Coordinates of C-alpha atoms and ligand atoms in Angstrom, one line a residue:
M213 CA -112.8 66.5 94.9
S214 CA -111.0 69.0 97.0
D215 CA -108.7 72.1 97.0
L216 CA -106.6 70.9 99.8
K217 CA -103.0 70.0 99.1
L218 CA -102.0 66.4 99.3
P219 CA -99.3 65.4 101.9
S220 CA -95.9 65.6 100.4
R221 CA -94.9 62.4 98.6
S222 CA -91.3 62.6 99.8
E223 CA -92.1 63.3 103.4
D224 CA -95.0 60.9 104.0
F225 CA -95.3 58.5 101.1
S226 CA -97.8 56.3 102.8
E227 CA -100.3 59.1 103.7
W228 CA -99.7 60.7 100.3
Y229 CA -100.8 57.4 98.8
N230 CA -103.8 56.9 101.1
Q231 CA -105.2 60.3 100.5
L232 CA -104.5 60.3 96.8
V233 CA -106.5 57.1 96.2
L234 CA -109.5 58.8 98.0
R235 CA -109.2 62.2 96.5
A236 CA -108.7 61.1 93.0
E237 CA -111.8 59.0 93.5
L238 CA -110.2 55.8 92.5
A239 CA -111.5 53.8 95.5
D240 CA -113.0 54.1 99.0
Y241 CA -113.2 52.1 102.2
A242 CA -116.1 49.7 102.4
P243 CA -118.2 49.3 105.5
V244 CA -116.9 45.8 105.7
R245 CA -113.5 45.9 107.3
G246 CA -110.7 45.1 104.8
C247 CA -112.9 45.6 101.7
M248 CA -112.7 48.3 99.2
V249 CA -115.1 50.0 96.8
V250 CA -113.6 50.7 93.4
R251 CA -115.1 53.9 92.2
P252 CA -115.9 54.6 88.5
Y253 CA -112.6 56.4 87.8
G254 CA -110.6 53.6 89.4
W255 CA -112.8 51.0 87.6
A256 CA -112.2 52.8 84.2
L257 CA -108.5 52.4 84.8
W258 CA -109.0 48.7 85.7
E259 CA -111.1 48.2 82.5
N260 CA -108.2 49.6 80.4
I261 CA -105.8 47.3 82.2
Q262 CA -108.2 44.4 81.5
A263 CA -108.5 45.2 77.9
A264 CA -104.7 45.5 77.4
L265 CA -104.2 42.1 79.1
D266 CA -107.2 40.3 77.6
R267 CA -106.0 41.3 74.1
R268 CA -102.7 39.6 74.9
F269 CA -104.3 36.5 76.4
K270 CA -106.4 36.0 73.3
A271 CA -103.5 36.6 71.0
T272 CA -101.7 33.7 72.8
G273 CA -104.6 31.3 72.4
H274 CA -106.5 31.7 75.7
V275 CA -110.2 31.9 76.2
N276 CA -112.3 33.3 79.1
A277 CA -114.7 31.3 81.3
A278 CA -116.4 31.7 84.7
F279 CA -116.0 29.3 87.7
P280 CA -118.0 29.5 90.9
L281 CA -117.2 31.7 93.9
L282 CA -117.8 28.9 96.4
I283 CA -115.6 25.9 96.7
P284 CA -116.2 22.8 98.8
K285 CA -113.7 23.0 101.7
S286 CA -112.5 19.4 101.0
F287 CA -111.2 20.5 97.7
L288 CA -108.7 22.8 99.3
E289 CA -107.6 20.1 101.8
K290 CA -106.5 17.9 98.9
E291 CA -103.3 19.7 98.2
K292 CA -101.4 19.9 101.5
D293 CA -99.1 23.0 100.8
H294 CA -102.0 24.8 99.2
V295 CA -104.3 24.5 102.2
E296 CA -101.5 25.4 104.6
G297 CA -100.6 28.4 102.6
F298 CA -104.2 29.8 102.4
A299 CA -105.7 28.5 105.7
P300 CA -105.0 31.7 107.8
E301 CA -107.0 33.9 105.3
L302 CA -109.9 31.6 104.3
A303 CA -113.5 32.7 104.7
E304 CA -115.9 29.9 105.1
V305 CA -119.7 29.6 104.6
T306 CA -121.0 27.2 107.2
V307 CA -124.6 28.3 107.7
V308 CA -127.3 28.8 105.1
G309 CA -130.8 30.1 106.0
G310 CA -130.0 29.4 109.6
E311 CA -129.1 25.8 109.1
A312 CA -125.6 24.4 109.2
L313 CA -124.2 23.1 105.9
E314 CA -123.2 19.5 105.8
E315 CA -119.9 20.5 104.2
P316 CA -118.5 24.0 104.7
L317 CA -117.8 26.0 101.6
V318 CA -114.9 28.4 101.2
V319 CA -115.1 31.7 99.4
R320 CA -112.4 31.2 96.7
P321 CA -109.0 32.6 97.6
T322 CA -107.9 31.4 94.1
S323 CA -109.4 28.7 91.9
E324 CA -106.8 26.0 91.3
T325 CA -108.9 23.4 93.2
M326 CA -112.2 24.1 91.5
I327 CA -110.6 24.2 88.1
G328 CA -108.6 21.1 88.9
H329 CA -111.9 19.3 89.6
M330 CA -113.5 20.5 86.4
Y331 CA -110.4 19.8 84.2
A332 CA -110.3 16.2 85.5
K333 CA -113.9 15.9 84.2
W334 CA -113.2 17.5 80.8
I335 CA -109.8 16.2 79.9
K336 CA -109.8 12.6 78.5
S337 CA -107.4 12.4 75.7
Y338 CA -104.2 14.1 74.4
R339 CA -106.6 15.6 71.8
D340 CA -108.2 17.7 74.6
L341 CA -104.9 19.4 75.4
P342 CA -103.7 22.0 76.0
V343 CA -106.6 23.6 77.9
L344 CA -106.0 27.4 78.0
I345 CA -108.6 29.2 80.1
N346 CA -108.6 32.5 81.9
Q347 CA -111.2 34.0 84.2
W348 CA -111.8 37.6 85.4
N349 CA -113.2 37.7 88.9
S350 CA -112.6 38.6 92.5
V351 CA -111.2 36.5 95.3
V352 CA -111.3 36.8 99.1
R353 CA -108.2 36.5 101.3
W354 CA -108.9 37.8 104.8
E355 CA -106.7 40.8 105.6
L356 CA -106.6 42.7 108.9
R357 CA -104.4 45.5 107.8
T358 CA -105.8 47.2 104.7
K359 CA -104.2 49.4 102.1
L360 CA -106.5 50.2 99.2
F361 CA -105.5 48.3 96.0
L362 CA -102.4 46.8 97.6
R363 CA -103.9 44.7 100.3
T364 CA -107.7 44.2 100.6
T365 CA -109.8 41.2 101.7
E366 CA -111.6 41.1 98.4
F367 CA -109.6 42.1 95.3
Y368 CA -110.1 41.9 91.5
W369 CA -107.9 40.0 89.2
Q370 CA -107.6 37.5 86.4
E371 CA -106.5 34.0 87.0
G372 CA -105.3 31.9 84.1
H373 CA -105.3 28.1 84.4
T374 CA -103.9 25.8 81.8
A375 CA -103.3 22.0 81.4
H376 CA -100.7 20.5 79.2
A377 CA -99.4 17.1 78.1
T378 CA -95.7 17.6 79.0
A379 CA -93.6 19.3 81.6
D380 CA -91.8 21.3 78.9
E381 CA -95.1 22.7 77.5
A382 CA -96.2 23.7 81.0
E383 CA -92.9 25.5 81.7
A384 CA -93.1 27.2 78.3
E385 CA -96.6 28.4 79.1
T386 CA -95.5 29.7 82.5
R387 CA -92.7 31.7 81.0
Q388 CA -94.8 32.9 78.1
M389 CA -97.4 34.4 80.5
L390 CA -94.7 36.1 82.5
D391 CA -93.5 37.6 79.3
V392 CA -97.0 38.8 78.6
Y393 CA -97.1 40.5 82.0
T394 CA -93.7 42.0 81.4
D395 CA -94.7 43.3 78.0
F396 CA -97.9 44.8 79.4
A397 CA -96.2 46.4 82.4
V398 CA -93.4 47.9 80.3
N399 CA -95.4 49.0 77.2
D400 CA -98.8 49.9 78.6
G401 CA -98.0 50.6 82.3
A402 CA -94.7 52.4 81.6
I403 CA -93.3 50.4 84.5
P404 CA -89.9 48.8 84.2
V405 CA -90.1 45.3 85.8
I406 CA -87.6 42.6 86.6
P407 CA -88.8 39.2 85.7
G408 CA -87.4 36.2 87.6
L409 CA -87.8 33.1 89.7
K410 CA -89.3 33.3 93.2
S411 CA -87.4 31.7 96.1
E412 CA -88.7 28.4 97.6
S413 CA -90.2 30.3 100.6
E414 CA -91.8 33.0 98.4
K415 CA -93.4 30.7 95.9
F416 CA -97.1 30.0 95.5
A417 CA -98.6 27.5 97.9
G418 CA -98.6 24.2 95.9
A419 CA -96.5 25.3 93.0
L420 CA -93.4 23.6 91.6
R421 CA -91.9 27.0 90.6
S422 CA -93.2 30.5 90.7
Y423 CA -92.1 33.4 88.6
S424 CA -92.9 37.1 89.1
I425 CA -92.3 40.6 87.8
E426 CA -91.0 43.0 90.4
A427 CA -91.3 46.8 90.2
M428 CA -89.7 49.5 92.3
M429 CA -92.2 51.9 93.8
G430 CA -91.5 55.6 94.4
D431 CA -90.4 55.0 98.0
T432 CA -88.0 52.3 96.7
R433 CA -90.0 49.4 98.1
A434 CA -90.8 46.5 95.8
L435 CA -94.2 45.4 94.5
Q436 CA -94.8 42.0 93.1
S437 CA -96.8 43.0 90.1
G438 CA -97.8 39.8 88.4
T439 CA -97.1 36.1 89.0
S440 CA -96.9 32.9 86.9
H441 CA -96.7 29.5 88.4
N442 CA -95.6 26.1 87.1
L443 CA -97.8 23.8 89.2
G444 CA -96.0 20.7 88.0
Q445 CA -98.2 17.6 88.5
N446 CA -99.2 18.6 92.1
F447 CA -102.8 19.6 91.4
A448 CA -103.1 17.0 88.5
R449 CA -102.2 14.3 91.0
V450 CA -104.7 15.2 93.7
F451 CA -107.5 16.0 91.3
A452 CA -106.7 13.2 88.8
I453 CA -106.3 15.4 85.8
Q454 CA -105.3 12.7 83.4
Y455 CA -105.3 12.0 79.7
L456 CA -104.8 9.0 77.4
D457 CA -101.7 9.6 75.3
Q458 CA -101.1 8.4 71.7
K459 CA -100.2 4.9 72.9
N460 CA -103.4 4.8 74.9
E461 CA -101.6 5.0 78.2
L462 CA -102.9 7.1 81.1
Q463 CA -100.8 10.1 81.9
L464 CA -101.0 12.9 84.5
C465 CA -101.3 16.4 83.1
W466 CA -99.0 19.3 83.9
T467 CA -100.8 22.5 84.9
T468 CA -100.0 26.2 85.4
S469 CA -101.7 29.3 86.8
W470 CA -101.0 33.0 86.5
G471 CA -102.5 36.2 87.8
L472 CA -102.4 39.9 87.8
S473 CA -104.6 42.0 90.1
T474 CA -105.9 45.5 91.0
R475 CA -102.6 45.7 92.9
F476 CA -101.2 46.9 89.6
I477 CA -103.3 50.1 90.1
G478 CA -101.3 50.6 93.3
A479 CA -98.1 50.2 91.2
L480 CA -99.2 52.8 88.7
I481 CA -99.9 55.3 91.5
M482 CA -96.7 54.7 93.4
V483 CA -94.4 54.5 90.4
H484 CA -95.6 57.6 88.5
G485 CA -97.4 59.8 91.0
D486 CA -96.0 63.1 92.3
D487 CA -96.8 65.8 94.9
R488 CA -99.7 67.1 92.7
G489 CA -101.3 63.6 92.5
L490 CA -101.6 60.8 89.9
V491 CA -99.6 60.7 86.7
L492 CA -101.2 58.1 84.5
P493 CA -99.6 56.5 81.5
P494 CA -101.5 57.6 78.3
K495 CA -102.1 54.0 77.2
L496 CA -104.1 53.2 80.4
A497 CA -105.5 56.6 81.5
P498 CA -109.3 56.7 81.6
F499 CA -109.0 60.1 79.9
Q500 CA -105.9 60.8 77.7
A501 CA -106.7 64.5 77.5
V502 CA -109.1 66.9 79.1
I503 CA -110.4 70.1 77.5
V504 CA -110.9 73.0 79.9
P505 CA -112.8 75.8 78.2
I506 CA -111.9 79.3 79.6
Y507 CA -114.4 82.2 79.4
K508 CA -115.7 85.1 81.5
S509 CA -118.8 86.4 79.6
D510 CA -121.7 84.6 77.9
E511 CA -120.4 86.0 74.6
E512 CA -117.0 84.5 75.2
K513 CA -118.5 81.3 76.3
S514 CA -120.5 80.8 73.0
K515 CA -117.3 81.4 70.9
V516 CA -115.2 79.2 73.1
M517 CA -117.7 76.3 73.2
E518 CA -118.0 76.4 69.4
A519 CA -114.2 75.9 69.1
V520 CA -114.3 73.2 71.8
G521 CA -117.0 71.4 69.8
R522 CA -114.8 71.5 66.7
V523 CA -111.7 70.3 68.5
Q524 CA -113.7 67.5 70.2
A525 CA -114.9 66.3 66.8
Q526 CA -111.3 66.2 65.6
L527 CA -110.1 64.1 68.5
S528 CA -112.6 61.2 68.3
D529 CA -109.7 58.8 68.3
F530 CA -108.7 59.7 71.8
R531 CA -110.3 59.1 75.2
L532 CA -111.3 62.7 75.8
R533 CA -113.2 64.6 78.5
V534 CA -114.6 68.1 78.2
D535 CA -114.9 69.8 81.6
T536 CA -118.0 71.8 81.3
R537 CA -118.7 72.0 85.0
E538 CA -120.2 75.4 85.9
G539 CA -119.2 77.5 88.9
L540 CA -115.6 76.3 89.1
T541 CA -112.6 78.4 88.0
P542 CA -110.2 77.1 85.3
G543 CA -107.5 77.1 87.9
F544 CA -109.5 74.7 90.1
K545 CA -110.1 72.5 87.2
F546 CA -106.4 72.4 86.2
N547 CA -105.5 71.3 89.7
D548 CA -108.3 68.7 89.8
W549 CA -107.3 67.0 86.5
E550 CA -103.6 67.2 87.5
M551 CA -104.5 65.4 90.7
R552 CA -106.4 62.8 88.7
G553 CA -103.4 62.3 86.4
V554 CA -104.8 63.1 83.0
P555 CA -101.8 63.1 80.7
L556 CA -102.7 66.2 78.6
R557 CA -104.7 69.3 79.3
I558 CA -106.1 71.3 76.4
E559 CA -107.0 74.9 77.3
I560 CA -109.2 76.9 75.0
G561 CA -109.9 80.5 75.8
P562 CA -111.1 83.6 73.8
K563 CA -107.5 84.4 72.7
D564 CA -107.0 80.9 71.4
V565 CA -110.3 81.1 69.5
E566 CA -109.0 84.4 67.8
K567 CA -105.6 82.9 66.9
G568 CA -107.0 79.4 66.0
T569 CA -104.8 77.7 68.5
V570 CA -105.0 75.8 71.8
A571 CA -102.7 75.6 74.8
L572 CA -101.5 72.1 75.6
A573 CA -100.1 71.2 79.1
R574 CA -98.3 68.0 79.9
R575 CA -99.1 66.4 83.2
D576 CA -95.6 64.8 83.4
R577 CA -93.9 68.2 83.1
P578 CA -95.9 70.7 85.2
G579 CA -95.5 74.4 84.6
K580 CA -94.1 76.3 81.7
E581 CA -91.7 73.5 80.6
G582 CA -94.6 71.3 79.6
K583 CA -96.7 73.9 77.9
S584 CA -97.0 74.5 74.1
F585 CA -99.3 76.4 71.8
V586 CA -100.6 74.5 68.8
P587 CA -102.8 75.4 65.8
Q588 CA -106.1 73.7 66.0
E589 CA -105.9 72.0 62.7
S590 CA -102.7 70.1 63.5
L591 CA -104.0 69.0 66.9
P592 CA -104.7 65.2 66.3
G593 CA -101.1 64.6 65.1
Q594 CA -99.7 66.7 67.9
I595 CA -101.6 64.9 70.6
A596 CA -100.7 61.5 69.3
E597 CA -97.1 62.5 69.3
L598 CA -97.2 64.0 72.8
L599 CA -99.0 61.0 74.3
A600 CA -96.3 58.7 72.9
E601 CA -93.7 61.0 74.3
I602 CA -95.3 61.1 77.7
Q603 CA -95.6 57.3 77.7
A604 CA -91.9 56.9 76.9
S605 CA -90.7 59.6 79.3
L606 CA -92.6 58.0 82.2
F607 CA -90.9 54.7 81.6
D608 CA -87.5 56.3 81.3
K609 CA -87.9 58.2 84.5
A610 CA -89.1 55.1 86.4
L611 CA -86.1 53.1 85.0
A612 CA -83.6 55.8 85.9
F613 CA -85.1 55.9 89.4
R614 CA -84.8 52.1 89.8
R615 CA -81.2 52.1 88.5
A616 CA -80.2 54.9 90.9
N617 CA -81.7 53.0 93.9
T618 CA -80.5 49.5 93.1
H619 CA -77.2 48.8 94.8
D620 CA -74.5 46.1 94.5
P621 CA -73.2 46.1 98.1
V622 CA -69.7 44.6 98.8
D623 CA -70.5 43.1 102.2
Y624 CA -73.4 42.5 104.6
E625 CA -72.9 45.8 106.4
E626 CA -73.3 47.6 103.1
F627 CA -76.2 45.3 102.2
K628 CA -78.1 46.4 105.3
H629 CA -77.8 50.1 104.3
A630 CA -78.7 49.2 100.7
V631 CA -82.0 47.5 101.6
A632 CA -82.9 50.3 104.0
N633 CA -83.0 52.8 101.2
G634 CA -83.4 50.8 98.0
W635 CA -82.8 47.4 96.4
A636 CA -79.8 45.2 96.6
F637 CA -78.8 42.9 93.8
S638 CA -76.5 40.4 95.5
W639 CA -75.1 36.9 95.3
W640 CA -77.3 34.5 97.3
C641 CA -76.9 30.9 98.3
Q642 CA -80.7 30.2 97.9
Q643 CA -80.9 28.5 101.3
D644 CA -84.1 29.0 103.4
D645 CA -82.3 29.6 106.7
C646 CA -80.1 32.3 105.1
E647 CA -83.2 34.0 103.6
A648 CA -85.0 33.9 107.0
G649 CA -81.9 35.5 108.7
I650 CA -81.8 38.3 106.2
K651 CA -85.5 39.0 106.7
T652 CA -85.2 39.1 110.5
G653 CA -82.2 41.3 110.4
T654 CA -83.3 43.8 107.7
K655 CA -87.0 43.3 106.9
A656 CA -85.9 42.7 103.3
T657 CA -87.0 39.6 101.4
T658 CA -85.9 38.0 98.2
R659 CA -88.1 39.5 95.5
C660 CA -86.8 37.3 92.6
I661 CA -83.8 35.7 91.1
P662 CA -83.7 37.6 87.8
F663 CA -83.3 35.8 84.5
E664 CA -80.6 38.3 83.6
Q665 CA -77.5 37.3 85.5
P666 CA -73.9 38.2 85.4
D667 CA -71.3 35.6 84.3
G668 CA -69.7 33.4 86.9
E669 CA -70.4 32.6 90.5
G670 CA -69.9 34.3 93.8
V671 CA -70.3 34.0 97.6
C672 CA -73.5 34.7 99.4
I673 CA -73.8 38.3 100.7
H674 CA -75.1 37.1 104.0
C675 CA -73.7 33.7 104.9
G676 CA -70.6 33.4 102.7
R677 CA -71.7 30.0 101.2
P678 CA -71.1 29.6 97.5
A679 CA -73.8 31.3 95.3
K680 CA -74.7 30.5 91.7
K681 CA -77.1 33.4 91.2
K682 CA -77.7 36.9 92.3
A683 CA -81.1 37.9 93.7
I684 CA -83.0 41.1 94.2
F685 CA -83.5 41.9 97.9
A686 CA -85.9 44.6 99.0
R687 CA -88.6 45.6 101.5
A688 CA -91.8 44.9 99.8
Y689 CA -95.5 45.7 99.9
Ligands
ZN1000 ZN1 -76.6 32.6 102.2

């Protein structure tokens, strides 16, 4: 908590982000390099994200379970692409109680291998399928350059793992979970996302196909905000996840995995935040409204606090915080809650008590424009309405920003300018060498090949070869 102004978001986006995370008390740096401590306010936000996702997972037939943190190293070595992809960031346990382990264990970077091993044991017949399991946990991928929530050695997420009888079912599951992420990002996060297919070089290590949702941050860089992988039979083959079909013939399963992490908190900060601090969408905000009582004398205080008590009782349907901290001015409290992104502020002072009103201030519209005076008795309806309006307006604003910064360059010269300042949506040949050339030349990578495509075909923006699809290109976090 501090009075000091944040760095300007438009002038130094990166430093604005770093300081905001600390000052809003979302997270802090851990004494172990690369690790973060998620503070209670940040964890409350994560819990709301978890609840919103978990509800959707259950509604689509999934159940939660817990698998171990430690995985025999040999498990990872079974799938060649998988181990190659994760090797540089694997943490190993080799010594226990001063003695070398016979077989090293790795701290899970993700759980496909452990789960593959267990599914092979559990799945016997077509009657056992599909298996639809999710787990909420943390994973470790060694990172040298840290950015809180975006890139840390240990991070929190959920990983869903499913096994199916047919390729079609696995593909349908993969797409269904991407739809779940899209629905969550749009409706709860107020973040417009573009769902699509990852390129071969950007796909998950060991997957047949990866899909992602991509969001534009406030500095126009892209953030992959959730991923869903069709693993084909790659993991089923190496772990022997098999079932007897109706004809009593042995078949390999088809598996999927999908995940969304605490990175999403980074997205919320970078999409909606402003110079004053966080702006949280009402559906995920730890507090949807904060009441700031205003008084000078003890006499005023007792009248005001009585009204605050009444209002608080009326608003039991909302996540509410009453700021009763002593020795701080109302102005200080206003700034503090603005910085922490609480969608609505309710001010109650002696004049409001006399008139039977409260003053409401919207976080998304600072100053007079976002202020209104409301009779106390109509407060619950007004607040519900305003929260819905704020939720919708955050989404609209983010969508308008993305549209304004997504370009359709006519040639590669224009493309270079486009990805220096935003996104390019361009025809692309889908060849690895071409993608690598673009990355070297511009630092932009393919984010995804969106499902929504224009009619017809074109020529690749970079190499001029024929192109069947357009892709999103951007510099990414
Ligand atoms: Zn090309």
